[in-house]
């Protein structure tokens, strides 16, 4: 997949994650979702850009499919560690990042595993 496609898909799924993430918190009201959509698109874009560059560099530099899949799962594992921290904006960013980047990486892994194997 192209880097630009990964970034766009990741950003859009992170925006969807901003809608879904308040369901995991009991103190966020639904009226605050629009405020969250004003505040958190910049962190969502940063997450999507970092993930896009990581996945494209992994695709270019690594030949082993299992290693590529492992590197694709690293951002998700890092965000899972942030989710178990104390209540903070980083916890909310990690929550919608798991949703957005997780779906993006799953799409990337399925596209990666469907590539035809070429003999060299």
Short mmCIF file of C-alpha atoms in Angstrom, two decimals:
data_model
loop_
_atom_site.label_atom_id
_atom_site.label_comp_id
_atom_site.label_asym_id
_atom_site.label_seq_id
_atom_site.Cartn_x
_atom_site.Cartn_y
_atom_site.Cartn_z
CA UNK A 1 0.00 0.00 0.00
CA UNK A 2 1.13 3.53 -0.59
CA UNK A 3 2.14 5.69 2.34
CA UNK A 4 -0.47 8.34 1.46
CA UNK A 5 -3.24 5.72 1.44
CA UNK A 6 -2.17 4.38 4.82
CA UNK A 7 -2.13 7.89 6.30
CA UNK A 8 -5.57 8.78 4.93
CA UNK A 9 -7.15 5.51 6.07
CA UNK A 10 -5.51 5.82 9.49
CA UNK A 11 -6.68 9.41 9.95
CA UNK A 12 -10.26 8.60 8.95
CA UNK A 13 -10.43 5.61 11.27
CA UNK A 14 -8.95 7.72 14.09
CA UNK A 15 -11.74 10.25 13.54
CA UNK A 16 -14.25 7.40 13.77
CA UNK A 17 -12.41 6.29 16.90
CA UNK A 18 -13.02 9.73 18.44
CA UNK A 19 -16.74 8.97 18.15
CA UNK A 20 -16.37 5.46 19.60
CA UNK A 21 -13.81 6.09 22.38
CA UNK A 22 -16.19 8.03 24.70
CA UNK A 23 -18.26 4.86 25.02
CA UNK A 24 -15.40 3.38 27.08
CA UNK A 25 -15.47 6.26 29.58
CA UNK A 26 -18.35 6.80 31.95
CA UNK A 27 -17.76 10.49 32.63
CA UNK A 28 -17.83 11.75 29.02
CA UNK A 29 -21.20 12.95 27.77
CA UNK A 30 -22.29 12.69 24.17
CA UNK A 31 -22.47 16.49 23.86
CA UNK A 32 -18.73 16.63 24.40
CA UNK A 33 -18.00 14.55 21.29
CA UNK A 34 -18.10 17.64 19.08
CA UNK A 35 -15.63 19.36 21.41
CA UNK A 36 -13.42 16.27 21.12
CA UNK A 37 -13.64 16.55 17.32
CA UNK A 38 -12.26 20.07 17.59
CA UNK A 39 -9.40 19.17 19.92
CA UNK A 40 -8.18 15.74 18.83
CA UNK A 41 -7.85 15.74 15.01
CA UNK A 42 -4.27 17.00 15.25
CA UNK A 43 -3.11 14.09 17.48
CA UNK A 44 -5.07 11.75 15.17
CA UNK A 45 -3.21 13.14 12.16
CA UNK A 46 0.14 12.81 13.94
CA UNK A 47 -0.64 9.18 14.83
CA UNK A 48 -1.69 8.44 11.26
CA UNK A 49 1.45 10.05 9.78
CA UNK A 50 3.79 8.20 12.15
CA UNK A 51 2.01 4.92 11.48
CA UNK A 52 2.10 5.51 7.72
CA UNK A 53 5.83 6.13 7.72
CA UNK A 54 6.48 3.12 9.98
CA UNK A 55 4.47 0.76 7.79
CA UNK A 56 5.91 2.03 4.52
CA UNK A 57 9.49 1.81 5.81
CA UNK A 58 8.79 -1.67 7.14
CA UNK A 59 7.41 -2.71 3.78
CA UNK A 60 10.47 -1.39 1.96
CA UNK A 61 13.22 -2.54 4.31
CA UNK A 62 11.98 -5.92 5.52
CA UNK A 63 11.63 -9.07 3.42
CA UNK A 64 10.19 -11.44 6.05
CA UNK A 65 6.38 -11.40 6.25
CA UNK A 66 6.24 -12.40 9.92
CA UNK A 67 8.65 -9.61 10.86
CA UNK A 68 6.54 -7.11 8.90
CA UNK A 69 3.42 -8.21 10.77
CA UNK A 70 5.28 -7.95 14.10
CA UNK A 71 6.44 -4.41 13.35
CA UNK A 72 2.87 -3.51 12.33
CA UNK A 73 1.61 -4.63 15.74
CA UNK A 74 4.16 -2.59 17.75
CA UNK A 75 2.18 0.73 17.65
CA UNK A 76 -0.93 -1.06 18.88
CA UNK A 77 0.96 -2.64 21.78
CA UNK A 78 2.46 0.72 22.76
CA UNK A 79 -0.98 2.33 22.80
CA UNK A 80 -2.35 -0.54 24.89
CA UNK A 81 0.30 0.29 27.49
CA UNK A 82 -0.84 3.94 27.51
CA UNK A 83 -4.49 2.93 27.93
CA UNK A 84 -3.74 1.23 31.24
CA UNK A 85 -2.20 4.44 32.65
CA UNK A 86 -3.93 7.04 34.78
CA UNK A 87 -6.75 9.22 33.45
CA UNK A 88 -5.21 11.75 31.07
CA UNK A 89 -5.52 13.04 27.51
CA UNK A 90 -2.85 10.51 26.49
CA UNK A 91 -5.17 7.73 27.62
CA UNK A 92 -7.96 9.07 25.39
CA UNK A 93 -5.57 9.50 22.44
CA UNK A 94 -4.37 5.93 22.91
CA UNK A 95 -7.97 4.71 23.04
CA UNK A 96 -9.00 6.19 19.72
CA UNK A 97 -5.55 5.38 18.34
CA UNK A 98 -6.04 1.71 19.07
CA UNK A 99 -9.29 1.81 17.14
CA UNK A 100 -7.98 3.82 14.19
CA UNK A 101 -4.45 2.53 13.87
CA UNK A 102 -5.54 -1.01 14.74
CA UNK A 103 -8.02 -1.16 11.88
CA UNK A 104 -5.51 0.45 9.52
CA UNK A 105 -2.81 -2.04 10.43
CA UNK A 106 -5.21 -4.95 10.02
CA UNK A 107 -6.06 -3.71 6.51
CA UNK A 108 -2.34 -3.32 5.79
CA UNK A 109 -1.60 -6.86 7.02
CA UNK A 110 -4.35 -8.38 4.88
CA UNK A 111 -3.12 -6.47 1.80
CA UNK A 112 0.43 -7.53 2.61
CA UNK A 113 -0.42 -11.20 2.99
CA UNK A 114 -2.37 -11.23 -0.31
CA UNK A 115 0.58 -9.99 -2.37
CA UNK A 116 1.76 -12.62 -4.85
CA UNK A 117 5.12 -14.12 -4.07
CA UNK A 118 7.60 -13.44 -6.83
CA UNK A 119 10.66 -15.53 -7.47
CA UNK A 120 13.89 -13.59 -7.62
#
